[in-house]
Each structure stands twice: as structure tokens, then as C-alpha cells.
PDB file of C-alpha atoms and ligand atoms in Angstrom:
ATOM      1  CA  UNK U   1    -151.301 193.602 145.103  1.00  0.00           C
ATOM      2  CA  UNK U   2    -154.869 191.990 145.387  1.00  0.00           C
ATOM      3  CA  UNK U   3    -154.203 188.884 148.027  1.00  0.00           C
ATOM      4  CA  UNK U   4    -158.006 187.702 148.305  1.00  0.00           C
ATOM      5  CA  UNK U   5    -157.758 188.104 151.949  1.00  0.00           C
ATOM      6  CA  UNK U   6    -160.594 189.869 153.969  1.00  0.00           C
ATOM      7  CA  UNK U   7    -160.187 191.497 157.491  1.00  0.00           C
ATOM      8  CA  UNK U   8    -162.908 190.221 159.896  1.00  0.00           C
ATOM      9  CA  UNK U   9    -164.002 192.856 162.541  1.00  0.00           C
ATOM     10  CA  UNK U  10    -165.425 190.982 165.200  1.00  0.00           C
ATOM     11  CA  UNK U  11    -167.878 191.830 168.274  1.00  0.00           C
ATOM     12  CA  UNK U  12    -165.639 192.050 171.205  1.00  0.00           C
ATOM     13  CA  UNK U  13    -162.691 194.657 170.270  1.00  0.00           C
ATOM     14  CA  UNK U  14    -159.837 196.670 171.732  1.00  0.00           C
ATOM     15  CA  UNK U  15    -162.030 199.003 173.564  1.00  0.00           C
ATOM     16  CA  UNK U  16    -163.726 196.606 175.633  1.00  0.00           C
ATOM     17  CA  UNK U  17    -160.724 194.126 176.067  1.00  0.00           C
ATOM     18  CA  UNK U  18    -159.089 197.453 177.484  1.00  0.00           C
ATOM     19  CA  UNK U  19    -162.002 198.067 179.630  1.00  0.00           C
ATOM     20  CA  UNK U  20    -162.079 194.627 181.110  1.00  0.00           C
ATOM     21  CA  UNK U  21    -158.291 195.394 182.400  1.00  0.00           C
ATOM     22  CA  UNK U  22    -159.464 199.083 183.259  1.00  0.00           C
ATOM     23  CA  UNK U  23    -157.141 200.417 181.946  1.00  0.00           C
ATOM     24  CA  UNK U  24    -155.367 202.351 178.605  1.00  0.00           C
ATOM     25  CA  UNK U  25    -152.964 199.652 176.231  1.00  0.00           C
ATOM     26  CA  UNK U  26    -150.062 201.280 174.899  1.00  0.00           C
ATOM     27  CA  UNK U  27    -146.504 200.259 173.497  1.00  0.00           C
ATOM     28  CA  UNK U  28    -143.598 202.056 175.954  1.00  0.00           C
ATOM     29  CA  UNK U  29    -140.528 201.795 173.644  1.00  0.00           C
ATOM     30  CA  UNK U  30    -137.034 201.765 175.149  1.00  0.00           C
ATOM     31  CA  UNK U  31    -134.347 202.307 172.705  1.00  0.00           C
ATOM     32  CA  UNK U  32    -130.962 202.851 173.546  1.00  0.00           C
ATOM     33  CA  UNK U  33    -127.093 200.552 173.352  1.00  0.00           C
ATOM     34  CA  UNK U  34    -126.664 197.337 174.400  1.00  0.00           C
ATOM     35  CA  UNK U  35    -125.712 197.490 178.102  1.00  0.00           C
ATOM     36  CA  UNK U  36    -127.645 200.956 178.278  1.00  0.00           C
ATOM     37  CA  UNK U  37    -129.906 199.425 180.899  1.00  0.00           C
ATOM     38  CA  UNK U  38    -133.359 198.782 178.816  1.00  0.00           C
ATOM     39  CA  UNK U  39    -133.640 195.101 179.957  1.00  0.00           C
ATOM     40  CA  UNK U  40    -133.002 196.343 184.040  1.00  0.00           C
ATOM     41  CA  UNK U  41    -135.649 199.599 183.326  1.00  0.00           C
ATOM     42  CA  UNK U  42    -138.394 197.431 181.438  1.00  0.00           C
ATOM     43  CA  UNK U  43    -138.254 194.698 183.940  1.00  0.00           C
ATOM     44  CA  UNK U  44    -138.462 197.258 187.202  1.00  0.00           C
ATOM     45  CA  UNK U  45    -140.991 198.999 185.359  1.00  0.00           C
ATOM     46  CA  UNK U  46    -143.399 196.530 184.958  1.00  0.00           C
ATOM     47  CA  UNK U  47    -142.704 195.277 187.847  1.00  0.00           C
ATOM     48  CA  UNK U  48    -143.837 198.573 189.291  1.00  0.00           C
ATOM     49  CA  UNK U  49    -147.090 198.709 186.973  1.00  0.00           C
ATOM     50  CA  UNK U  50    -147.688 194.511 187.923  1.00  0.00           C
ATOM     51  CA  UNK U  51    -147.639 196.184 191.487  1.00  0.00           C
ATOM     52  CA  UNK U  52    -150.629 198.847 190.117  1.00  0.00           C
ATOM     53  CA  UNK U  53    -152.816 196.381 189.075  1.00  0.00           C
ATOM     54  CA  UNK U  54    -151.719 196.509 185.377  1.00  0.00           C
ATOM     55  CA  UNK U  55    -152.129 194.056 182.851  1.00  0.00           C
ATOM     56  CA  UNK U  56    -148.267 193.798 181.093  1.00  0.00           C
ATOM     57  CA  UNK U  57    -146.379 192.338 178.421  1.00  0.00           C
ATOM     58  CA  UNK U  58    -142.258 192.528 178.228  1.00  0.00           C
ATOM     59  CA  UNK U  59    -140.912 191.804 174.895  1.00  0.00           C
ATOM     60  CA  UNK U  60    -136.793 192.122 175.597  1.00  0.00           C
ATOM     61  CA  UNK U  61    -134.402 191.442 172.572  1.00  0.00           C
ATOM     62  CA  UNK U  62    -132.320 188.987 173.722  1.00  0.00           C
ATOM     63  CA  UNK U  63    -135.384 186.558 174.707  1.00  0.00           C
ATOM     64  CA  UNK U  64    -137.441 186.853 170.926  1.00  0.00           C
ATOM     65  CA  UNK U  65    -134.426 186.497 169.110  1.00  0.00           C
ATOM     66  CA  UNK U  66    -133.935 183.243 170.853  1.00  0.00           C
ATOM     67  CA  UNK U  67    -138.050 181.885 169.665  1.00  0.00           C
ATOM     68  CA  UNK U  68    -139.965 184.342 166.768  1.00  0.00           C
ATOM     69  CA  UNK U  69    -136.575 186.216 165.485  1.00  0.00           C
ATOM     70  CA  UNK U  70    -133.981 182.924 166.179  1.00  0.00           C
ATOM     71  CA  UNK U  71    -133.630 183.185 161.913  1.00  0.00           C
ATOM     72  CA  UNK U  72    -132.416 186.536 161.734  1.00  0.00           C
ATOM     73  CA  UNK U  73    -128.698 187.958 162.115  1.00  0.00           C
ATOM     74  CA  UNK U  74    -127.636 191.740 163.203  1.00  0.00           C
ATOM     75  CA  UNK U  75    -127.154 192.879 159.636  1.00  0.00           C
ATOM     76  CA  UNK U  76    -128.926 196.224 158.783  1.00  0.00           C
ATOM     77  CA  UNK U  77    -131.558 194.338 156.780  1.00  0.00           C
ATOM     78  CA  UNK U  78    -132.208 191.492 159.682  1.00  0.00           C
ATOM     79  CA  UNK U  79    -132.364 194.131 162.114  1.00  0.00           C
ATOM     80  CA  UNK U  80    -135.234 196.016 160.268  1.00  0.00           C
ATOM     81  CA  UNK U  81    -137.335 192.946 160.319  1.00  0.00           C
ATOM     82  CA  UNK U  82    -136.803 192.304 163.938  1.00  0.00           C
ATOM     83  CA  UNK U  83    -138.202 195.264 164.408  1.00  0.00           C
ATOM     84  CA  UNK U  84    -141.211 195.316 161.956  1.00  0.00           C
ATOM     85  CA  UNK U  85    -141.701 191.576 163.266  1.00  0.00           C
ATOM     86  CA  UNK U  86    -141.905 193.312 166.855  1.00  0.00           C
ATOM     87  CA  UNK U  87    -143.830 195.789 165.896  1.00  0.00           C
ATOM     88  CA  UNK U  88    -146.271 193.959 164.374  1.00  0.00           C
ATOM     89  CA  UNK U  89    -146.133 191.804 167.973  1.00  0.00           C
ATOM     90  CA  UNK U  90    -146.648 194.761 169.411  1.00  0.00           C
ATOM     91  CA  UNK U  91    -149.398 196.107 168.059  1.00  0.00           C
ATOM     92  CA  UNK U  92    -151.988 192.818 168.310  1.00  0.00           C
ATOM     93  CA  UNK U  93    -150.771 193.179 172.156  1.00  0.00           C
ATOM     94  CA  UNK U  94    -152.079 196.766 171.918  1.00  0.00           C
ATOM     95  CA  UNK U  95    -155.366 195.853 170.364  1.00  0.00           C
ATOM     96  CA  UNK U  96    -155.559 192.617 173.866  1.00  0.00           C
ATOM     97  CA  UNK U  97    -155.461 195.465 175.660  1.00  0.00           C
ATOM     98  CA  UNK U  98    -152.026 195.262 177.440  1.00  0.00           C
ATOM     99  CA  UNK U  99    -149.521 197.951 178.337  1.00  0.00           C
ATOM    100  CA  UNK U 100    -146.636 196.643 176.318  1.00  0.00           C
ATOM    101  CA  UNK U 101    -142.576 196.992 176.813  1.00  0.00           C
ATOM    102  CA  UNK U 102    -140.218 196.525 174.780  1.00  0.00           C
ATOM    103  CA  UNK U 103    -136.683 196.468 174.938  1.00  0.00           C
ATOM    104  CA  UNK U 104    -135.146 196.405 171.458  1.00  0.00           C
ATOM    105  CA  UNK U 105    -131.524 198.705 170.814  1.00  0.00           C
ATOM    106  CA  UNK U 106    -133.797 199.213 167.867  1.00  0.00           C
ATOM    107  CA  UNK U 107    -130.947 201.301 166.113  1.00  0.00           C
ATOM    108  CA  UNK U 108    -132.728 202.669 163.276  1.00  0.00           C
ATOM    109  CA  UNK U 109    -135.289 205.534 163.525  1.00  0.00           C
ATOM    110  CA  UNK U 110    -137.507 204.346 160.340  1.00  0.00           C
ATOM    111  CA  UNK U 111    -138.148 201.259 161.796  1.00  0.00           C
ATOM    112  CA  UNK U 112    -139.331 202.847 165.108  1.00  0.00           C
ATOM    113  CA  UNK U 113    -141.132 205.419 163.064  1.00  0.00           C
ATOM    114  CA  UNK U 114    -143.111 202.047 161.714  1.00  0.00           C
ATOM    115  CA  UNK U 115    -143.696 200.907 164.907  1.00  0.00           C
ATOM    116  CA  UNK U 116    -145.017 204.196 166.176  1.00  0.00           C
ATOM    117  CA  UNK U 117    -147.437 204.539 162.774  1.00  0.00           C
ATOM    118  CA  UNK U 118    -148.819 201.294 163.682  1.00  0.00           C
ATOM    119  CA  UNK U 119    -150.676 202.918 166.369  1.00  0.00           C
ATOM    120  CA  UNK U 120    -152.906 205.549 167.233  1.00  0.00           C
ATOM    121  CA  UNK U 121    -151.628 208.443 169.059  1.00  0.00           C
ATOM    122  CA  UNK U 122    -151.014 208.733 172.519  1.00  0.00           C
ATOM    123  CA  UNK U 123    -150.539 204.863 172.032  1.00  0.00           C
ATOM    124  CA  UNK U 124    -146.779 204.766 171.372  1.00  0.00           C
ATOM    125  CA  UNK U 125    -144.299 205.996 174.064  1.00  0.00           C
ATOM    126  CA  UNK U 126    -140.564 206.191 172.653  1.00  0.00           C
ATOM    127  CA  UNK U 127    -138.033 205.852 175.662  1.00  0.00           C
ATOM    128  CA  UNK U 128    -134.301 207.154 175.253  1.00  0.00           C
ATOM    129  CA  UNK U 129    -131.840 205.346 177.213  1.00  0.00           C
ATOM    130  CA  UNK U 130    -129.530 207.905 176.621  1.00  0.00           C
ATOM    131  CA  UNK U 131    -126.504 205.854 178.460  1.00  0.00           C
ATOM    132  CA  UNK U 132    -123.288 206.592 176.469  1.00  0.00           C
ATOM    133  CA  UNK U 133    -120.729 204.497 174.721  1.00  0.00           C
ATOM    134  CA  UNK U 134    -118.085 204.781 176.893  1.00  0.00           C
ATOM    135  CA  UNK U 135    -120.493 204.074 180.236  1.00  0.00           C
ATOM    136  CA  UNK U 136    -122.469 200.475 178.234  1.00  0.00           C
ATOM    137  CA  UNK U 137    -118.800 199.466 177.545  1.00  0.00           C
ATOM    138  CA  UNK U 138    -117.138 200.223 181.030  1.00  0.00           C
ATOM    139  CA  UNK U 139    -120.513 197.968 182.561  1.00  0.00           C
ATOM    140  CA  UNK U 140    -119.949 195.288 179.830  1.00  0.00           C
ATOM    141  CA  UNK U 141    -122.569 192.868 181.204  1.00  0.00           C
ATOM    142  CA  UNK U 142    -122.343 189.993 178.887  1.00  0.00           C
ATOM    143  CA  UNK U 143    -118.645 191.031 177.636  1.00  0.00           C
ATOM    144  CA  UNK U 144    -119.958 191.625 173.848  1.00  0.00           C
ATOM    145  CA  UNK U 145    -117.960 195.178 173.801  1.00  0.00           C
ATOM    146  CA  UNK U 146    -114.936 193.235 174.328  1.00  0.00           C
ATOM    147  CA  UNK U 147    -115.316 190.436 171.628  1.00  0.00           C
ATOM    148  CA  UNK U 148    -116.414 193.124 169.013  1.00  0.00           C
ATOM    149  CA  UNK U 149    -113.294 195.372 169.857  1.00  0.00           C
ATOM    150  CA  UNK U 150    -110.967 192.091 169.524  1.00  0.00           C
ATOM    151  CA  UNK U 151    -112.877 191.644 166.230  1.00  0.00           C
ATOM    152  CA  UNK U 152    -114.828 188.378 167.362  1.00  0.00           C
ATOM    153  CA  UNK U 153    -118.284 190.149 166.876  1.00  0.00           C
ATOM    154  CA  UNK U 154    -118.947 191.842 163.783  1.00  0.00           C
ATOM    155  CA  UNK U 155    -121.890 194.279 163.457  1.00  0.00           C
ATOM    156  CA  UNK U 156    -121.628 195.331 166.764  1.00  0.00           C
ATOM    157  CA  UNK U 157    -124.065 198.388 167.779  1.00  0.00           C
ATOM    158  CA  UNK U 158    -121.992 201.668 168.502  1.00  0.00           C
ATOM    159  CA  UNK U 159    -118.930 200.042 167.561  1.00  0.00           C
ATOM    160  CA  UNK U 160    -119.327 198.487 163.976  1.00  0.00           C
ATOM    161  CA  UNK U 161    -122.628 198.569 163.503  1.00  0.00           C
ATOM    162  CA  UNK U 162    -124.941 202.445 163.679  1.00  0.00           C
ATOM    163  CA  UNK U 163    -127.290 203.641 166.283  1.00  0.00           C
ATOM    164  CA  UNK U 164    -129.487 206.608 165.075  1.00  0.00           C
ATOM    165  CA  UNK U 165    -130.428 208.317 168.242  1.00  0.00           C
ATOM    166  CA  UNK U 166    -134.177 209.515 168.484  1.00  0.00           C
ATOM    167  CA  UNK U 167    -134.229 213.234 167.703  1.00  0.00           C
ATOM    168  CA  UNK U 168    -137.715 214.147 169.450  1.00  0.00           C
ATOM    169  CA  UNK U 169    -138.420 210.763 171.785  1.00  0.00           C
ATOM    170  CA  UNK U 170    -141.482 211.277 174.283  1.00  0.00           C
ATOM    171  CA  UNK U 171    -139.300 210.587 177.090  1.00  0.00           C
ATOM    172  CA  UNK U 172    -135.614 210.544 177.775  1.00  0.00           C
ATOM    173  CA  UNK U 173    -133.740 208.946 180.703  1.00  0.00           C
ATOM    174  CA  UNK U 174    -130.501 210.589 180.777  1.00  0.00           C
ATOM    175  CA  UNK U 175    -127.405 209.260 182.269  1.00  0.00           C
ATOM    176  CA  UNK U 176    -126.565 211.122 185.173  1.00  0.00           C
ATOM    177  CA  UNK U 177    -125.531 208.681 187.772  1.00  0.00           C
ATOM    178  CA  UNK U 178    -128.982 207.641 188.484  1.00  0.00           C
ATOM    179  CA  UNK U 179    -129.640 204.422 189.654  1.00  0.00           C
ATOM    180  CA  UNK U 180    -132.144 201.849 187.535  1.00  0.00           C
ATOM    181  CA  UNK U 181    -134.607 201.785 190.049  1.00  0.00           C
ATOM    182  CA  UNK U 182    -134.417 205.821 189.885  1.00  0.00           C
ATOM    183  CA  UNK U 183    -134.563 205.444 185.917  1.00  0.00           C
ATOM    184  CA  UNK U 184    -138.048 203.327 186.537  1.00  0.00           C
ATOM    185  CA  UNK U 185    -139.733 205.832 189.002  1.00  0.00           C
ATOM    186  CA  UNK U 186    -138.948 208.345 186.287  1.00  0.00           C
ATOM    187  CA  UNK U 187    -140.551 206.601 184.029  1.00  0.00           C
ATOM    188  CA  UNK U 188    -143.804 205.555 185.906  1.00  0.00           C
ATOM    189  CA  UNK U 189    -144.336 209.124 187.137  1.00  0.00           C
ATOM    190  CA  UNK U 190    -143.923 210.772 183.117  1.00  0.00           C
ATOM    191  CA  UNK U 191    -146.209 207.601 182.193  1.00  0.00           C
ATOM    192  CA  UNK U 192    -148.867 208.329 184.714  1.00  0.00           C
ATOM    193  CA  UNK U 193    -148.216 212.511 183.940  1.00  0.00           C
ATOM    194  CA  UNK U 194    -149.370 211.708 179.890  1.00  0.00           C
ATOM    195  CA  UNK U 195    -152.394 209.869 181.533  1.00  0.00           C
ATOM    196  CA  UNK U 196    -150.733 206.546 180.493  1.00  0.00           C
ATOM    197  CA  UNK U 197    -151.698 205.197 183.402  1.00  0.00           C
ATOM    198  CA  UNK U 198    -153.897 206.395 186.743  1.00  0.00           C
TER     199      UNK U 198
HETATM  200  N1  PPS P 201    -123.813 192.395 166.751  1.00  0.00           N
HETATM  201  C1  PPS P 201    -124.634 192.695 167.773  1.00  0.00           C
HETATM  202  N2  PPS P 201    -125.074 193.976 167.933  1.00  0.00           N
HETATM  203  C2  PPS P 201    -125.877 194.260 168.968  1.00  0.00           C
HETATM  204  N3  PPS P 201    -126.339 193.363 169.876  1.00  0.00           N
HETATM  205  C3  PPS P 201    -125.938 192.083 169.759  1.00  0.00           C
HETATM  206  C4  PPS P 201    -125.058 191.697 168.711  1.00  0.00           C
HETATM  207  N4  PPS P 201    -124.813 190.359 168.849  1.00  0.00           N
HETATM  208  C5  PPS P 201    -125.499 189.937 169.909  1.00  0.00           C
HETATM  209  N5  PPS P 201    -126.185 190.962 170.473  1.00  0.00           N
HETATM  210  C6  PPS P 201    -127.119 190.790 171.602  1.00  0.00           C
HETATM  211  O1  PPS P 201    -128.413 190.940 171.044  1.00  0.00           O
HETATM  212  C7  PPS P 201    -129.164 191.927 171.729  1.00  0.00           C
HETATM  213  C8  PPS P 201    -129.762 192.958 170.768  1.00  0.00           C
HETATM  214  O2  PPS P 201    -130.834 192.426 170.086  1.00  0.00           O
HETATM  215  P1  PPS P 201    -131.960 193.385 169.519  1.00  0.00           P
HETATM  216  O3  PPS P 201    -132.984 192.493 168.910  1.00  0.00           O
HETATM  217  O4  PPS P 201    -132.394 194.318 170.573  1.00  0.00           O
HETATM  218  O5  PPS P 201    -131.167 194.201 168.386  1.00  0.00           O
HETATM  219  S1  PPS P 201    -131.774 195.093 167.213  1.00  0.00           S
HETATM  220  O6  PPS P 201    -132.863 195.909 167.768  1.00  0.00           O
HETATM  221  O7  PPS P 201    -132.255 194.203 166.159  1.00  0.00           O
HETATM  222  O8  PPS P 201    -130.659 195.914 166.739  1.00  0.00           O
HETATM  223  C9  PPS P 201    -128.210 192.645 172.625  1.00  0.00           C
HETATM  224  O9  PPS P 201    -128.911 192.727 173.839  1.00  0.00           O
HETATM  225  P2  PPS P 201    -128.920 194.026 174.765  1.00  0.00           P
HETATM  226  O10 PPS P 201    -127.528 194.046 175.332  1.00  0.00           O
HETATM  227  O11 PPS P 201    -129.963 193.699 175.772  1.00  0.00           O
HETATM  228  O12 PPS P 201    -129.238 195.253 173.978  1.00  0.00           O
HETATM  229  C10 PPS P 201    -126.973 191.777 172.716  1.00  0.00           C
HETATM  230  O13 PPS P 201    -126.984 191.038 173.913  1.00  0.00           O
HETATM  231  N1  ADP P 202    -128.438 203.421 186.221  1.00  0.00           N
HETATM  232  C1  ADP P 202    -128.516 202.223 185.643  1.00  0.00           C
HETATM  233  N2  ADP P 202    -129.557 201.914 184.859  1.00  0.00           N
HETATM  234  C2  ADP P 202    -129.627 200.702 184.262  1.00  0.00           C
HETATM  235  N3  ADP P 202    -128.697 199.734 184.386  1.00  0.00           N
HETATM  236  C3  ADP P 202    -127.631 199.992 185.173  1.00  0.00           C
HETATM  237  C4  ADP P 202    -127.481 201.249 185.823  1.00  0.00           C
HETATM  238  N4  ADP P 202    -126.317 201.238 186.486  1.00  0.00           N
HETATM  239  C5  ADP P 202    -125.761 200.035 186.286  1.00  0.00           C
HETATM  240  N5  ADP P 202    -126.544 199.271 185.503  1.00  0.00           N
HETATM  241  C6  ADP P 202    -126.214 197.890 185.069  1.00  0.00           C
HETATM  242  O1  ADP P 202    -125.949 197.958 183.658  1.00  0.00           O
HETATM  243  C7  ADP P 202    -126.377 196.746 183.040  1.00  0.00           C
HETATM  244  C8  ADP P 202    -127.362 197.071 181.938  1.00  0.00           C
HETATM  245  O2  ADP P 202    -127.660 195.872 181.261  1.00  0.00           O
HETATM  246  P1  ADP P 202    -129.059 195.625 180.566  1.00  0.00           P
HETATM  247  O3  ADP P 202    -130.174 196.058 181.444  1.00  0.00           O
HETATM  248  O4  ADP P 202    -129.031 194.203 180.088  1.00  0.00           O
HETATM  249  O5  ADP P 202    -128.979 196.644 179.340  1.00  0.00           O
HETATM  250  P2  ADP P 202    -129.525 196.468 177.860  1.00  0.00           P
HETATM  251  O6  ADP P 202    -130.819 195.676 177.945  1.00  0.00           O
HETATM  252  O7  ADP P 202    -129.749 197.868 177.368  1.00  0.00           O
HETATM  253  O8  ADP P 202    -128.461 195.736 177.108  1.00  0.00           O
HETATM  254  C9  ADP P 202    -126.960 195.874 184.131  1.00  0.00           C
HETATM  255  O9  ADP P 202    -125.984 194.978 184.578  1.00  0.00           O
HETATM  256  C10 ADP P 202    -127.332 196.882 185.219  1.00  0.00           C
HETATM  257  O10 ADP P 202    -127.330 196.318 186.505  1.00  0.00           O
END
């Protein structure tokens, strides 16, 4: 569809906004349940990278929805623009120049898929919490497994709602009793091992 609208490449671009905060902008995904731990992991993460010198941005779900996304519900359809919206987000935080997490359940793999073909490659790092069911409903943090198993919550992710879980993710944090500070070490060091970050 022709929409008259012309993009403007202007003189000071991605490259050298990058080189200005010495360093390479990327998009480290975290996808996993609610209660999985992506929230905890993102914010000891950048923590971590703040302590580095790094210039961040943390983009959590429960903290958009409440601003950009407050119009949008958890049906399948809402949840698909959350995620382009975020991606979109994403991606003009890419092109500032800053190391971006996010920390979406982002249950569907096409819309991740979108995100990732947004970028360039190298430029999109898709993290598996890969916490089970039974371990993000024993922890429970905000007590939304129990209202959707009484019925109070409908669309509820895992329980009456799908999570498609990534199939070939650059990194995976696997539940194994590890603690989330152990979970964000892991991370940093695979981050810094793809030459993420030096
Ligand atoms: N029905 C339903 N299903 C799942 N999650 C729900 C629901 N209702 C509210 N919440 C709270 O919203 C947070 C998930 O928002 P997201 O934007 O990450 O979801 S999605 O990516 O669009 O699926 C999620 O936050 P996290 O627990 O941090 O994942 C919940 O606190
Ligand atoms: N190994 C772990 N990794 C991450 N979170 C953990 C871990 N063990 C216990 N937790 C707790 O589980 C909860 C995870 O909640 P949260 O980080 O909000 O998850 P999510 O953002 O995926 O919903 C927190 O209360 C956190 O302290």
C-alpha cells in the first residue's frame, strides 16, 4: 500500500551512537512462564553490565503493559501486538545504541521470530528460562497461578493460555537448582563468549 511516507537517513547513525557508548547494541530476549525468573535475571543482569560500563535498557512486561501496552488484554491476538509493539521498541533502542533486555513470557515463537528479523544478526540473543510449570507455580510470586486455577484469571500462560517453547534459542538457562544470581553470571559469561560484550 503506497502511504506517501519517506524514510530520512540522517548523518549521525547506529554505528557511531554505538561507538560513542563503545560498545555493540543488541536485544537479549528472555522468554520463559510467568514466575520463571525473567524479571529477577534481567534486572541482575544489567545490573552486572551497568557495573561494566554498559549503556542498558530493561523493558519487563509487567511495567509496559502498565504505560505503551495498558490497552491490550492477554488474548492470543493482544499478546501478538505486545510483542510486535516491543519489538518495534526494541529495535529503535538497538539502532541508540543500547544493549537492550527484555522480559516478555512472549509465548508465541512467530512473534519472537519478528522480533529477531527486525535485526541484523548477531543482534538478537533469545534467552530460555526453561523453569517448569510445576516449579513457577510452587514460587507463585504474585499468586496469579492460584486465581487462574480457582478460575478468577482466564488466559493464564501454561495453564489456560499456550507457551510455545523456543526449539533452537541462543542460550538456555535450565532449571537445576541454580540460584538467580547463578542464572545471571551464566548469562554474562555466554554474552561476553558470542563477543556480545568485552
Ligand atoms: N492471563 C495472564 N497470563 C500471563 N500473565 C499475566 C496474565 N494476567 C496478568 N499477567 C501478568 O502479566 C505479565 C505478563 O505480561 P507479558 O507482557 O510478558 O505477557 S505476553 O508476553 O504478552 O504474553 C506476567 O508477568 P510475569 O509474571 O513477570 O511474566 C503476569 O504478572
Ligand atoms: N533460580 C532462580 N531464578 C530466578 N528466580 C528465582 C530463582 N529461585 C527463586 N526465584 C524467585 O522466583 C520468582 C521469579 O519471579 P520473577 O522474576 O518475577 O519471574 P517472571 O518475571 O518470569 O514472572 C522471584 O520471586 C525470585 O526471587
Amino acid at each position: 500500500m503506497e502511504n506517501n511516507i519517506v524514510w530520512h537517513q540522517h548523518d549521525v547513525d547506529k554505528q557511531r551512537r554505538a561507538q560513542a557508548k563503545g560498545q555493540k547494541p543488541c536485544v537479549v530476549w528472555l522468554t520463559g512462564l510467568s514466575g520463571s525468573g525473567k524479571s529477577t535475571i534481567a534486572n541482575l543482569l544489567e545490573k552486572k553490565l551497568a557495573d561494566n560500563g554498559k549503556h542498558t535498557y530493561l523493558l519487563d512486561g509487567d511495567n509496559v503493559r502498565h504505560g505503551l501496552n495498558g490497552d491490550l488484554t492477554f488474548s492470543d491476538k493482544d499478546r501478538v501486538e505486545n510483542i510486535r509493539r516491543i519489538s518495534e521498541l526494541a529495535k529503535l533502542f538497538v539502532d541508540s545504541g543500547l544493549i537492550v533486555i527484555t522480559a516478555f513470557i512472549s509465548p508465541f515463537k512467530g512473534e519472537r521470530d519478528y522480533c529477531r528479523n527486525l535485526l541484523q544478526e548477531n543482534e538478537f540473543v533469545e534467552v530460555f528460562v526453561d523453569t517448569p510449570l510445576e516449579e513457577c507455580e510452587k514460587r507463585d510470586p504474585k499468586g496469579l497461578y492460584q486465581k487462574a486455577r480457582a478460575g478468577e484469571i482466564t488466559d493464564f500462560t501454561g495453564i489456560s493460555s499456550p507457551y510455545e517453547a523456543p526449539e533452537s534459542p541462543e542460550i538456555t538457562l535450565n532449571f537445576s537448582g541454580q540460584s538467580a544470581q547463578e542464572s545471571a553470571e551464566q548469562l554474562f559469561t555466554q554474552l561476553k563468549q558470542k563477543g556480545l560484550i568485552d
